[in-house]
Amino acid sequence: MKRTLIHGGTVVNATGASVAEVLVEGQHVTAVVQPGTELAQQIRRSDADLVDASGCYVVPGGVDVHVHLQLPMMPGATSSDTFDTGTAAAAWGGTTTVIDFAGQLKGIQVRDAVEERQAEADGQCAIDYAFHLSMGDVHDQSLKDMHALVEEGITSFKFFMAYPGAWYSDDGQILRAMQVAADTGAMVMMHAENGIAIDVLRDQAVAAGQTAAVWHGRTRPSALEGEATHRAIALASVAGAPLYIVHLSAAEALQQVVWARDRGQNVFAETCPQYLYLSLEAGLDQPGLDGVRHICSPPLRAQAEGHQDTLWRGLRTDDLSVVSTDHCPFCDNEKLLGVDDFRNVPNGLGTIEHRMDLLHQGVVTGELTLARWVDVCSTTPARLFGLQGRKGQVVAGFDADLVIYDPTATQTLGSAAHHMNLDHSVWEGVELTGQARSVMSRGTWVVKDREYVGRPGHGRYLTRATPEPLR
Ligand code: URP
Ligand code: ZN
Ligand code: ZN
């Protein structure tokens, strides 16, 4: 069996950091030992490959629990990263597990949606992957199918309070689904924006001739994210189900999550790098292509309203549990479909490669501790989505998904440098300190000394447990 000893680095887990040596045998970490001990010396005398991580952190591979690869969003617009290109780009940035979505639209059977998505990803991924189910048609059969999926290892389900006429579920449908989640131990994920009210504002804006990109943001005010988050929390409380708010962008929504968590309710939330760094003023409120490139939902928020500081604070205080990307990139020709009318722009941004680095920048600026960086990028997302004991920690027995991370490397983000299949970048020109030097997935190098050595098909489909008892 192949053995590798990573030595000289500082091992960082969500519990803290210490200088240690990491032994990988086959696909697993089998020991984390103090340098200089008899065990460490024994390992060095063995046939293990020695990898020097001096000056670097050794961290668990990132777990990005919210991505959309090759997602057909509207006629003529499919997210541009495939399972192949998107998982390779993720690996470049130190992410070794992604969770994408199988989507059940109206009239489609849950089973067919899952099988179709599994066939698309099969043999394509460079890193391990799994699926949530996005449910757009809640009825007796789909609720029954939820039970079967949980048995099979799909243990999280996304519902939408937005997008009436498409993905939207009403409160009764959501409550019924939450009751099934409470019975099965599954996690309910919620897109919490009040879509009914948003559509009124959207139609009024368009009738008044306001069709530029910035109106995408102005017609989705943060109060309507706060309202929907409150309603989702109330419904989850009635059903007794755990709840995970996806892509939380607004201070009002975080306030509701704090309220629920302070009462001891099993409510969790993720935010995304775009809400921590980008804004309505600097992103959406630009003419033409520059504006539409920044359209995503929820929208980038007004800097002047102070959401970003609140979100960073939420990450520090554990009111926000996870940072995912909601990676859903569209190339310029598809973003341009709505250059004259924001309603026709496919929603989503490309960030899968940069999540670990953008959050490490929070360590550099003093917003987060090193341990908290690892917690929100790897440990907690693994635990909340049924990968506990396998992913998200550098601990004996876990999968050898490891990143040798150079905290002193500098980089400038942009489309010429990135590996995502995307012809522009909302991160163009952003300068960061820190970069993944080498990335290992289940004992196999995917990136070695900034060279890509991965392959499509290395990544395995993960069946997941129900989330670890929630805190
Ligand atoms: O704009 C976004 N977020 N696109 C992806 C779909 C979703 O709602 O997560
Ligand atoms: Zn969503
Ligand atoms: Zn999404």
CSV table of C-alpha atoms and ligand atoms in Angstrom, one decimal:
chain,number,residue,atom,x,y,z
A,1,MET,CA,0.0,0.0,0.0
A,2,LYS,CA,1.3,3.5,-0.9
A,3,ARG,CA,2.5,5.5,2.1
A,4,THR,CA,3.1,9.2,2.1
A,5,LEU,CA,4.4,11.3,5.1
A,6,ILE,CA,3.7,15.0,5.0
A,7,HIS,CA,6.1,16.6,7.4
A,8,GLY,CA,7.3,20.1,8.5
A,9,GLY,CA,3.9,21.7,8.2
A,10,THR,CA,1.4,23.1,10.7
A,11,VAL,CA,-1.7,20.9,10.8
A,12,VAL,CA,-4.8,23.1,11.2
A,13,ASN,CA,-8.1,21.6,12.3
A,14,ALA,CA,-11.3,23.4,13.5
A,15,THR,CA,-10.0,22.8,17.0
A,16,GLY,CA,-6.6,24.5,16.5
A,17,ALA,CA,-3.2,24.2,14.9
A,18,SER,CA,0.0,22.4,15.8
A,19,VAL,CA,3.2,21.3,14.0
A,20,ALA,CA,2.6,17.6,13.2
A,21,GLU,CA,3.4,14.9,10.6
A,22,VAL,CA,0.6,13.3,8.6
A,23,LEU,CA,0.8,9.7,7.5
A,24,VAL,CA,-1.3,8.7,4.5
A,25,GLU,CA,-1.7,5.1,3.7
A,26,GLY,CA,-3.8,4.2,0.7
A,27,GLN,CA,-6.9,6.5,0.7
A,28,HIS,CA,-6.8,7.4,4.4
A,29,VAL,CA,-5.0,9.4,7.0
A,30,THR,CA,-3.7,6.8,9.4
A,31,ALA,CA,-1.7,8.9,11.8
A,32,VAL,CA,-1.1,12.5,12.9
A,33,VAL,CA,2.1,12.4,15.0
A,34,GLN,CA,4.3,14.8,16.8
A,35,PRO,CA,7.7,15.3,15.1
A,36,GLY,CA,10.6,13.6,16.8
A,37,THR,CA,8.5,10.9,18.6
A,38,GLU,CA,9.5,7.3,18.3
A,39,LEU,CA,6.5,6.7,16.0
A,40,ALA,CA,7.5,9.6,13.7
A,41,GLN,CA,11.0,8.2,13.5
A,42,GLN,CA,9.7,4.7,12.7
A,43,ILE,CA,7.6,6.1,9.9
A,44,ARG,CA,10.6,7.9,8.4
A,45,ARG,CA,12.6,4.7,8.4
A,46,SER,CA,9.8,3.0,6.4
A,47,ASP,CA,9.2,3.2,2.7
A,48,ALA,CA,6.9,6.3,2.9
A,49,ASP,CA,7.3,9.1,0.3
A,50,LEU,CA,8.4,12.2,2.2
A,51,VAL,CA,6.7,15.4,1.3
A,52,ASP,CA,8.1,18.6,2.8
A,53,ALA,CA,5.4,21.1,3.9
A,54,SER,CA,7.7,23.5,5.8
A,55,GLY,CA,6.3,26.9,6.0
A,56,CYS,CA,2.8,25.7,5.0
A,57,TYR,CA,-0.4,24.7,6.6
A,58,VAL,CA,-1.8,21.2,6.2
A,59,VAL,CA,-5.5,21.5,6.2
A,60,PRO,CA,-8.5,19.3,5.4
A,61,GLY,CA,-9.6,19.6,1.8
A,62,GLY,CA,-12.4,22.1,1.3
A,63,VAL,CA,-16.0,20.9,1.3
A,64,ASP,CA,-18.2,23.1,-1.0
A,65,VAL,CA,-21.8,22.1,-0.3
A,66,HIS,CA,-23.5,24.4,-2.8
A,67,VAL,CA,-22.5,24.3,-6.5
A,68,HIS,CA,-24.3,24.1,-9.8
A,69,LEU,CA,-22.2,22.4,-12.5
A,70,GLN,CA,-23.6,22.2,-16.1
A,71,LEU,CA,-27.0,23.4,-14.9
A,72,PRO,CA,-29.5,24.3,-17.7
A,73,MET,CA,-31.0,27.4,-16.1
A,74,MET,CA,-33.1,28.8,-19.0
A,75,PRO,CA,-33.3,28.3,-22.7
A,76,GLY,CA,-29.9,29.1,-24.1
A,77,ALA,CA,-28.1,29.3,-20.8
A,78,THR,CA,-26.3,26.4,-19.1
A,79,SER,CA,-23.8,27.0,-16.3
A,80,SER,CA,-20.5,26.9,-18.1
A,81,ASP,CA,-18.4,24.6,-15.8
A,82,THR,CA,-19.0,20.9,-16.5
A,83,PHE,CA,-18.5,18.2,-13.8
A,84,ASP,CA,-15.0,17.8,-15.3
A,85,THR,CA,-13.9,21.5,-15.5
A,86,GLY,CA,-15.7,22.6,-12.3
A,87,THR,CA,-14.3,19.9,-10.1
A,88,ALA,CA,-10.8,20.4,-11.5
A,89,ALA,CA,-11.0,24.2,-10.8
A,90,ALA,CA,-12.3,23.4,-7.3
A,91,ALA,CA,-9.2,21.2,-6.7
A,92,TRP,CA,-6.9,24.0,-7.9
A,93,GLY,CA,-8.3,26.1,-5.1
A,94,GLY,CA,-8.1,23.4,-2.4
A,95,THR,CA,-11.7,22.0,-2.5
A,96,THR,CA,-11.8,18.2,-2.5
A,97,THR,CA,-15.6,17.6,-2.1
A,98,VAL,CA,-18.5,19.3,-3.8
A,99,ILE,CA,-22.2,18.8,-3.4
A,100,ASP,CA,-24.3,19.7,-6.4
A,101,PHE,CA,-28.1,19.4,-6.9
A,102,ALA,CA,-30.4,17.0,-8.8
A,103,GLY,CA,-33.4,19.1,-9.8
A,104,GLN,CA,-37.0,17.9,-9.8
A,105,LEU,CA,-39.0,20.5,-11.8
A,106,LYS,CA,-42.8,20.3,-12.1
A,107,GLY,CA,-44.0,17.2,-13.8
A,108,ILE,CA,-40.6,15.4,-13.3
A,109,GLN,CA,-40.3,12.3,-11.1
A,110,VAL,CA,-37.7,12.7,-8.3
A,111,ARG,CA,-36.2,9.3,-9.3
A,112,ASP,CA,-35.7,10.4,-12.9
A,113,ALA,CA,-34.1,13.7,-11.8
A,114,VAL,CA,-31.6,11.9,-9.6
A,115,GLU,CA,-30.7,9.3,-12.2
A,116,GLU,CA,-30.2,11.9,-14.9
A,117,ARG,CA,-27.9,13.9,-12.8
A,118,GLN,CA,-25.9,10.9,-11.7
A,119,ALA,CA,-25.4,9.8,-15.3
A,120,GLU,CA,-24.2,13.3,-16.2
A,121,ALA,CA,-21.5,13.3,-13.4
A,122,ASP,CA,-20.5,9.7,-13.7
A,123,GLY,CA,-16.8,9.3,-14.6
A,124,GLN,CA,-16.4,13.1,-15.0
A,125,CYS,CA,-15.3,14.4,-11.6
A,126,ALA,CA,-11.8,15.0,-10.4
A,127,ILE,CA,-12.8,15.1,-6.7
A,128,ASP,CA,-15.5,13.4,-4.7
A,129,TYR,CA,-19.0,14.6,-5.1
A,130,ALA,CA,-22.6,14.2,-4.0
A,131,PHE,CA,-26.1,15.6,-4.6
A,132,HIS,CA,-28.8,17.3,-2.8
A,133,LEU,CA,-32.3,17.2,-4.3
A,134,SER,CA,-33.9,20.5,-5.3
A,135,MET,CA,-37.6,19.9,-5.1
A,136,GLY,CA,-39.8,22.0,-7.3
A,137,ASP,CA,-43.0,19.8,-7.2
A,138,VAL,CA,-44.0,18.8,-3.7
A,139,HIS,CA,-46.8,16.3,-3.7
A,140,ASP,CA,-47.7,12.9,-2.2
A,141,GLN,CA,-45.3,10.9,-4.4
A,142,SER,CA,-42.3,13.3,-4.1
A,143,LEU,CA,-42.7,13.3,-0.3
A,144,LYS,CA,-42.7,9.5,-0.4
A,145,ASP,CA,-39.6,9.6,-2.6
A,146,MET,CA,-37.8,11.7,0.0
A,147,HIS,CA,-37.9,8.7,2.4
A,148,ALA,CA,-36.3,6.5,-0.3
A,149,LEU,CA,-33.6,9.0,-1.1
A,150,VAL,CA,-32.6,9.4,2.5
A,151,GLU,CA,-32.2,5.6,2.7
A,152,GLU,CA,-30.0,5.8,-0.4
A,153,GLY,CA,-27.7,8.5,0.9
A,154,ILE,CA,-29.3,11.7,-0.5
A,155,THR,CA,-30.0,13.3,2.9
A,156,SER,CA,-30.7,17.0,2.1
A,157,PHE,CA,-33.4,18.7,0.1
A,158,LYS,CA,-33.6,22.3,-1.2
A,159,PHE,CA,-36.9,24.2,-1.4
A,160,PHE,CA,-37.6,27.7,-2.9
A,161,MET,CA,-39.6,30.5,-1.4
A,162,ALA,CA,-38.6,32.4,-4.6
A,163,TYR,CA,-39.3,31.9,-8.3
A,164,PRO,CA,-43.1,31.5,-8.4
A,165,GLY,CA,-44.2,29.5,-11.5
A,166,ALA,CA,-41.0,27.6,-11.5
A,167,TRP,CA,-39.2,26.3,-8.4
A,168,TYR,CA,-41.5,27.9,-5.8
A,169,SER,CA,-43.2,26.0,-3.1
A,170,ASP,CA,-46.0,27.5,-0.9
A,171,ASP,CA,-45.9,27.4,2.9
A,172,GLY,CA,-48.1,24.3,3.0
A,173,GLN,CA,-45.9,22.3,0.7
A,174,ILE,CA,-42.8,23.4,2.6
A,175,LEU,CA,-44.4,22.4,5.9
A,176,ARG,CA,-45.3,19.0,4.6
A,177,ALA,CA,-41.7,18.5,3.3
A,178,MET,CA,-40.3,19.6,6.6
A,179,GLN,CA,-42.4,17.0,8.4
A,180,VAL,CA,-40.8,14.3,6.3
A,181,ALA,CA,-37.4,15.8,7.1
A,182,ALA,CA,-38.2,15.6,10.8
A,183,ASP,CA,-39.2,11.9,10.4
A,184,THR,CA,-36.1,10.9,8.4
A,185,GLY,CA,-33.4,13.1,9.9
A,186,ALA,CA,-32.8,14.9,6.6
A,187,MET,CA,-31.7,18.5,6.3
A,188,VAL,CA,-34.0,21.1,4.7
A,189,MET,CA,-32.2,23.7,2.7
A,190,MET,CA,-34.1,26.9,2.0
A,191,HIS,CA,-33.8,29.6,-0.7
A,192,ALA,CA,-35.4,32.2,1.5
A,193,GLU,CA,-36.6,35.2,-0.5
A,194,ASN,CA,-40.2,36.2,-0.7
A,195,GLY,CA,-40.8,35.5,-4.5
A,196,ILE,CA,-44.4,36.6,-4.6
A,197,ALA,CA,-43.5,40.1,-3.3
A,198,ILE,CA,-40.4,40.2,-5.5
A,199,ASP,CA,-42.4,39.5,-8.6
A,200,VAL,CA,-44.7,42.5,-7.8
A,201,LEU,CA,-41.7,44.8,-7.4
A,202,ARG,CA,-40.0,43.4,-10.5
A,203,ASP,CA,-43.1,43.9,-12.7
A,204,GLN,CA,-43.6,47.5,-11.4
A,205,ALA,CA,-39.9,48.3,-12.2
A,206,VAL,CA,-40.1,46.9,-15.7
A,207,ALA,CA,-43.4,48.7,-16.4
A,208,ALA,CA,-41.6,51.9,-15.4
A,209,GLY,CA,-38.8,51.2,-17.9
A,210,GLN,CA,-36.3,50.2,-15.2
A,211,THR,CA,-34.6,47.2,-16.8
A,212,ALA,CA,-30.9,47.7,-16.1
A,213,ALA,CA,-29.0,45.1,-14.0
A,214,VAL,CA,-29.1,47.2,-10.8
A,215,TRP,CA,-32.9,46.8,-10.8
A,216,HIS,CA,-32.4,43.1,-10.2
A,217,GLY,CA,-31.0,44.1,-6.9
A,218,ARG,CA,-33.4,46.9,-6.1
A,219,THR,CA,-36.4,44.6,-6.7
A,220,ARG,CA,-35.1,42.0,-4.3
A,221,PRO,CA,-34.7,44.1,-1.1
A,222,SER,CA,-33.0,42.6,1.9
A,223,ALA,CA,-36.2,42.9,4.0
A,224,LEU,CA,-37.8,40.2,1.8
A,225,GLU,CA,-34.9,37.9,2.5
A,226,GLY,CA,-35.4,38.6,6.2
A,227,GLU,CA,-39.1,37.9,6.0
A,228,ALA,CA,-38.7,34.6,4.2
A,229,THR,CA,-36.0,33.5,6.6
A,230,HIS,CA,-38.3,34.2,9.5
A,231,ARG,CA,-41.1,32.2,7.9
A,232,ALA,CA,-38.9,29.3,7.1
A,233,ILE,CA,-37.7,29.2,10.7
A,234,ALA,CA,-41.2,29.3,12.0
A,235,LEU,CA,-42.3,26.4,9.7
A,236,ALA,CA,-39.2,24.4,10.7
A,237,SER,CA,-40.0,24.9,14.3
A,238,VAL,CA,-43.6,23.7,13.9
A,239,ALA,CA,-42.4,20.7,12.0
A,240,GLY,CA,-39.4,20.0,14.3
A,241,ALA,CA,-37.1,19.8,11.3
A,242,PRO,CA,-33.5,21.0,11.0
A,243,LEU,CA,-33.1,24.0,8.7
A,244,TYR,CA,-30.2,25.3,6.6
A,245,ILE,CA,-30.6,28.7,5.0
A,246,VAL,CA,-28.6,28.8,1.7
A,247,HIS,CA,-26.7,31.8,0.3
A,248,LEU,CA,-27.7,34.2,3.1
A,249,SER,CA,-26.8,37.7,2.1
A,250,ALA,CA,-28.7,40.1,4.3
A,251,ALA,CA,-28.3,41.4,7.9
A,252,GLU,CA,-32.1,41.0,8.4
A,253,ALA,CA,-31.9,37.3,7.5
A,254,LEU,CA,-29.0,36.7,9.8
A,255,GLN,CA,-30.9,38.4,12.7
A,256,GLN,CA,-33.6,35.8,12.3
A,257,VAL,CA,-31.0,32.9,12.3
A,258,VAL,CA,-29.5,34.4,15.5
A,259,TRP,CA,-32.9,34.5,17.1
A,260,ALA,CA,-33.6,30.9,16.2
A,261,ARG,CA,-30.2,29.6,17.3
A,262,ASP,CA,-30.4,31.5,20.6
A,263,ARG,CA,-33.7,29.7,21.3
A,264,GLY,CA,-31.8,26.4,20.6
A,265,GLN,CA,-33.5,25.6,17.3
A,266,ASN,CA,-31.5,23.5,14.8
A,267,VAL,CA,-31.1,26.3,12.3
A,268,PHE,CA,-27.9,26.9,10.3
A,269,ALA,CA,-26.9,29.2,7.5
A,270,GLU,CA,-24.3,29.6,4.9
A,271,THR,CA,-23.1,32.7,3.2
A,272,CYS,CA,-20.9,33.0,0.0
A,273,PRO,CA,-17.8,34.9,-0.8
A,274,GLN,CA,-19.7,37.3,-3.1
A,275,TYR,CA,-21.8,38.5,-0.2
A,276,LEU,CA,-18.7,39.1,1.9
A,277,TYR,CA,-16.8,41.0,-0.7
A,278,LEU,CA,-18.9,42.3,-3.6
A,279,SER,CA,-21.6,44.9,-3.6
A,280,LEU,CA,-24.6,46.4,-5.5
A,281,GLU,CA,-22.8,49.7,-5.9
A,282,ALA,CA,-19.5,48.4,-7.3
A,283,GLY,CA,-20.9,45.3,-9.1
A,284,LEU,CA,-24.5,45.4,-10.2
A,285,ASP,CA,-24.8,49.2,-10.7
A,286,GLN,CA,-22.6,49.2,-13.8
A,287,PRO,CA,-23.8,49.6,-17.3
A,288,GLY,CA,-24.1,46.8,-19.9
A,289,LEU,CA,-22.1,43.6,-19.6
A,290,ASP,CA,-20.3,44.6,-16.3
A,291,GLY,CA,-23.6,44.9,-14.5
A,292,VAL,CA,-25.2,41.7,-15.8
A,293,ARG,CA,-22.1,39.7,-15.0
A,294,HIS,CA,-22.9,40.4,-11.3
A,295,ILE,CA,-26.5,39.1,-11.3
A,296,CYS,CA,-27.2,36.4,-8.8
A,297,SER,CA,-30.0,35.7,-6.3
A,298,PRO,CA,-30.1,36.8,-3.6
A,299,PRO,CA,-28.5,39.9,-5.2
A,300,LEU,CA,-25.3,41.6,-4.1
A,301,ARG,CA,-26.3,44.0,-1.3
A,302,ALA,CA,-25.8,47.7,-0.9
A,303,GLN,CA,-22.5,48.4,0.8
A,304,ALA,CA,-24.0,51.4,2.4
A,305,GLU,CA,-26.5,49.1,4.3
A,306,GLY,CA,-23.6,47.4,6.2
A,307,HIS,CA,-24.4,43.7,5.4
A,308,GLN,CA,-20.8,42.7,4.8
A,309,ASP,CA,-19.6,43.6,8.3
A,310,THR,CA,-22.6,41.8,9.8
A,311,LEU,CA,-21.8,38.6,7.8
A,312,TRP,CA,-18.1,38.6,8.8
A,313,ARG,CA,-19.2,39.0,12.4
A,314,GLY,CA,-21.7,36.1,12.0
A,315,LEU,CA,-18.9,33.9,10.8
A,316,ARG,CA,-16.8,34.8,13.8
A,317,THR,CA,-19.6,34.2,16.3
A,318,ASP,CA,-20.8,30.9,14.7
A,319,ASP,CA,-24.2,32.4,13.8
A,320,LEU,CA,-23.2,31.6,10.2
A,321,SER,CA,-21.9,28.0,10.1
A,322,VAL,CA,-20.6,27.6,6.5
A,323,VAL,CA,-19.2,29.4,3.5
A,324,SER,CA,-20.1,27.7,0.2
A,325,THR,CA,-19.8,29.3,-3.3
A,326,ASP,CA,-23.2,28.8,-5.0
A,327,HIS,CA,-21.0,28.4,-8.0
A,328,CYS,CA,-23.2,28.9,-11.1
A,329,PRO,CA,-21.1,30.6,-13.8
A,330,PHE,CA,-22.4,31.8,-17.2
A,331,CYS,CA,-20.2,33.1,-20.0
A,332,ASP,CA,-20.7,36.5,-21.4
A,333,ASN,CA,-22.8,35.5,-24.4
A,334,GLU,CA,-25.3,34.0,-22.0
A,335,LYS,CA,-25.2,36.9,-19.5
A,336,LEU,CA,-25.8,39.2,-22.5
A,337,LEU,CA,-29.2,37.6,-23.0
A,338,GLY,CA,-30.5,40.0,-20.5
A,339,VAL,CA,-28.4,43.1,-21.1
A,340,ASP,CA,-31.5,45.1,-22.0
A,341,ASP,CA,-33.8,43.4,-19.4
A,342,PHE,CA,-32.5,42.0,-16.1
A,343,ARG,CA,-35.3,39.4,-16.1
A,344,ASN,CA,-33.5,37.5,-18.9
A,345,VAL,CA,-30.1,37.2,-17.3
A,346,PRO,CA,-29.2,33.7,-16.1
A,347,ASN,CA,-28.5,34.1,-12.3
A,348,GLY,CA,-25.2,33.1,-10.9
A,349,LEU,CA,-21.5,33.8,-10.5
A,350,GLY,CA,-18.3,31.7,-10.7
A,351,THR,CA,-16.3,31.3,-7.5
A,352,ILE,CA,-15.6,27.5,-7.0
A,353,GLU,CA,-11.8,27.9,-7.4
A,354,HIS,CA,-11.5,30.9,-5.0
A,355,ARG,CA,-13.5,30.0,-1.9
A,356,MET,CA,-10.6,28.8,0.3
A,357,ASP,CA,-8.4,31.7,-0.8
A,358,LEU,CA,-11.0,34.4,-0.4
A,359,LEU,CA,-11.8,33.2,3.1
A,360,HIS,CA,-8.1,32.8,4.0
A,361,GLN,CA,-7.9,36.5,3.2
A,362,GLY,CA,-10.2,36.9,6.2
A,363,VAL,CA,-7.5,35.3,8.3
A,364,VAL,CA,-4.9,37.7,6.8
A,365,THR,CA,-7.1,40.7,7.7
A,366,GLY,CA,-7.9,39.4,11.1
A,367,GLU,CA,-11.6,38.7,10.5
A,368,LEU,CA,-11.3,35.0,11.2
A,369,THR,CA,-8.9,32.7,13.1
A,370,LEU,CA,-7.1,29.9,11.2
A,371,ALA,CA,-9.2,27.3,13.0
A,372,ARG,CA,-12.4,29.1,12.1
A,373,TRP,CA,-11.3,29.3,8.4
A,374,VAL,CA,-11.0,25.5,8.4
A,375,ASP,CA,-14.3,25.1,10.3
A,376,VAL,CA,-16.5,27.1,7.9
A,377,CYS,CA,-14.8,25.8,4.7
A,378,SER,CA,-14.4,22.1,5.6
A,379,THR,CA,-15.3,20.7,9.0
A,380,THR,CA,-18.8,22.1,9.6
A,381,PRO,CA,-20.1,21.7,6.0
A,382,ALA,CA,-19.0,18.0,6.1
A,383,ARG,CA,-20.7,17.5,9.5
A,384,LEU,CA,-24.0,19.2,8.5
A,385,PHE,CA,-24.3,17.2,5.3
A,386,GLY,CA,-23.6,13.7,6.5
A,387,LEU,CA,-19.9,13.4,5.8
A,388,GLN,CA,-18.8,13.3,9.4
A,389,GLY,CA,-16.1,10.8,10.1
A,390,ARG,CA,-14.9,10.9,6.5
A,391,LYS,CA,-14.3,14.5,5.4
A,392,GLY,CA,-13.4,17.8,6.9
A,393,GLN,CA,-10.7,17.0,9.4
A,394,VAL,CA,-7.0,16.0,9.4
A,395,VAL,CA,-7.5,13.0,11.8
A,396,ALA,CA,-6.6,9.3,11.6
A,397,GLY,CA,-9.3,7.4,10.0
A,398,PHE,CA,-10.6,10.2,7.8
A,399,ASP,CA,-10.2,10.3,4.0
A,400,ALA,CA,-6.8,11.7,3.0
A,401,ASP,CA,-8.3,14.8,1.4
A,402,LEU,CA,-5.5,17.2,2.3
A,403,VAL,CA,-4.2,20.6,1.2
A,404,ILE,CA,-0.7,21.9,1.6
A,405,TYR,CA,-1.5,25.6,1.8
A,406,ASP,CA,1.2,28.3,1.4
A,407,PRO,CA,0.0,31.3,3.5
A,408,THR,CA,2.7,33.6,2.0
A,409,ALA,CA,2.1,33.0,-1.7
A,410,THR,CA,0.5,35.9,-3.4
A,411,GLN,CA,-1.9,35.8,-6.4
A,412,THR,CA,-4.1,38.1,-8.5
A,413,LEU,CA,-7.4,36.6,-9.5
A,414,GLY,CA,-8.8,37.0,-13.0
A,415,SER,CA,-9.9,35.1,-16.1
A,416,ALA,CA,-6.4,34.8,-17.5
A,417,ALA,CA,-5.2,33.0,-14.4
A,418,HIS,CA,-8.2,30.9,-13.3
A,419,HIS,CA,-9.1,27.4,-14.3
A,420,MET,CA,-12.9,27.7,-14.3
A,421,ASN,CA,-14.5,27.4,-17.7
A,422,LEU,CA,-15.5,31.1,-17.6
A,423,ASP,CA,-14.5,33.9,-20.0
A,424,HIS,CA,-14.6,36.6,-17.3
A,425,SER,CA,-14.3,36.9,-13.6
A,426,VAL,CA,-16.2,39.0,-11.0
A,427,TRP,CA,-13.0,38.7,-9.0
A,428,GLU,CA,-10.8,40.3,-11.7
A,429,GLY,CA,-7.8,42.1,-10.2
A,430,VAL,CA,-8.4,41.0,-6.6
A,431,GLU,CA,-5.1,40.5,-4.8
A,432,LEU,CA,-4.8,37.7,-2.2
A,433,THR,CA,-2.2,36.3,0.1
A,434,GLY,CA,-2.3,32.5,0.4
A,435,GLN,CA,-2.7,29.7,-2.1
A,436,ALA,CA,-3.0,25.9,-2.2
A,437,ARG,CA,0.3,24.5,-3.2
A,438,SER,CA,-0.6,20.8,-3.4
A,439,VAL,CA,-4.0,19.1,-3.1
A,440,MET,CA,-4.6,15.4,-2.3
A,441,SER,CA,-7.9,13.6,-2.8
A,442,ARG,CA,-8.3,10.2,-1.0
A,443,GLY,CA,-4.5,9.7,-1.0
A,444,THR,CA,-4.0,10.7,-4.7
A,445,TRP,CA,-2.4,14.0,-5.7
A,446,VAL,CA,-4.7,16.2,-7.8
A,447,VAL,CA,-2.5,19.3,-7.7
A,448,LYS,CA,1.2,18.9,-6.9
A,449,ASP,CA,3.4,21.9,-6.5
A,450,ARG,CA,1.0,24.1,-8.6
A,451,GLU,CA,0.8,21.5,-11.4
A,452,TYR,CA,-2.5,19.8,-12.2
A,453,VAL,CA,-2.1,16.0,-12.0
A,454,GLY,CA,-5.8,15.0,-11.6
A,455,ARG,CA,-8.1,13.2,-13.9
A,456,PRO,CA,-11.8,13.0,-14.6
A,457,GLY,CA,-13.2,9.9,-13.0
A,458,HIS,CA,-11.0,9.9,-9.9
A,459,GLY,CA,-13.8,11.6,-7.9
A,460,ARG,CA,-16.3,9.2,-6.4
A,461,TYR,CA,-20.0,9.6,-5.8
A,462,LEU,CA,-20.6,9.9,-2.0
A,463,THR,CA,-23.7,8.5,-0.4
A,464,ARG,CA,-24.2,10.5,2.8
A,465,ALA,CA,-25.5,9.8,6.3
A,466,THR,CA,-28.0,12.0,7.9
A,467,PRO,CA,-26.4,15.1,9.5
A,468,GLU,CA,-24.6,14.6,12.8
A,469,PRO,CA,-26.8,15.5,15.8
A,470,LEU,CA,-27.0,19.2,15.5
A,471,ARG,CA,-25.7,21.8,17.8
B,1,URP,O1,-28.1,33.2,-8.6
B,1,URP,C1,-28.0,32.0,-8.1
B,1,URP,N1,-27.9,31.8,-6.9
B,1,URP,N2,-28.0,31.0,-9.0
B,1,URP,C2,-28.1,29.6,-8.6
B,1,URP,C3,-29.5,29.2,-8.2
B,1,URP,C4,-29.8,29.3,-6.7
B,1,URP,O2,-30.8,29.8,-6.4
B,1,URP,O3,-29.0,28.9,-5.9
B,2,ZN,ZN,-31.0,29.4,-4.3
B,3,ZN,ZN,-27.5,27.8,-5.7
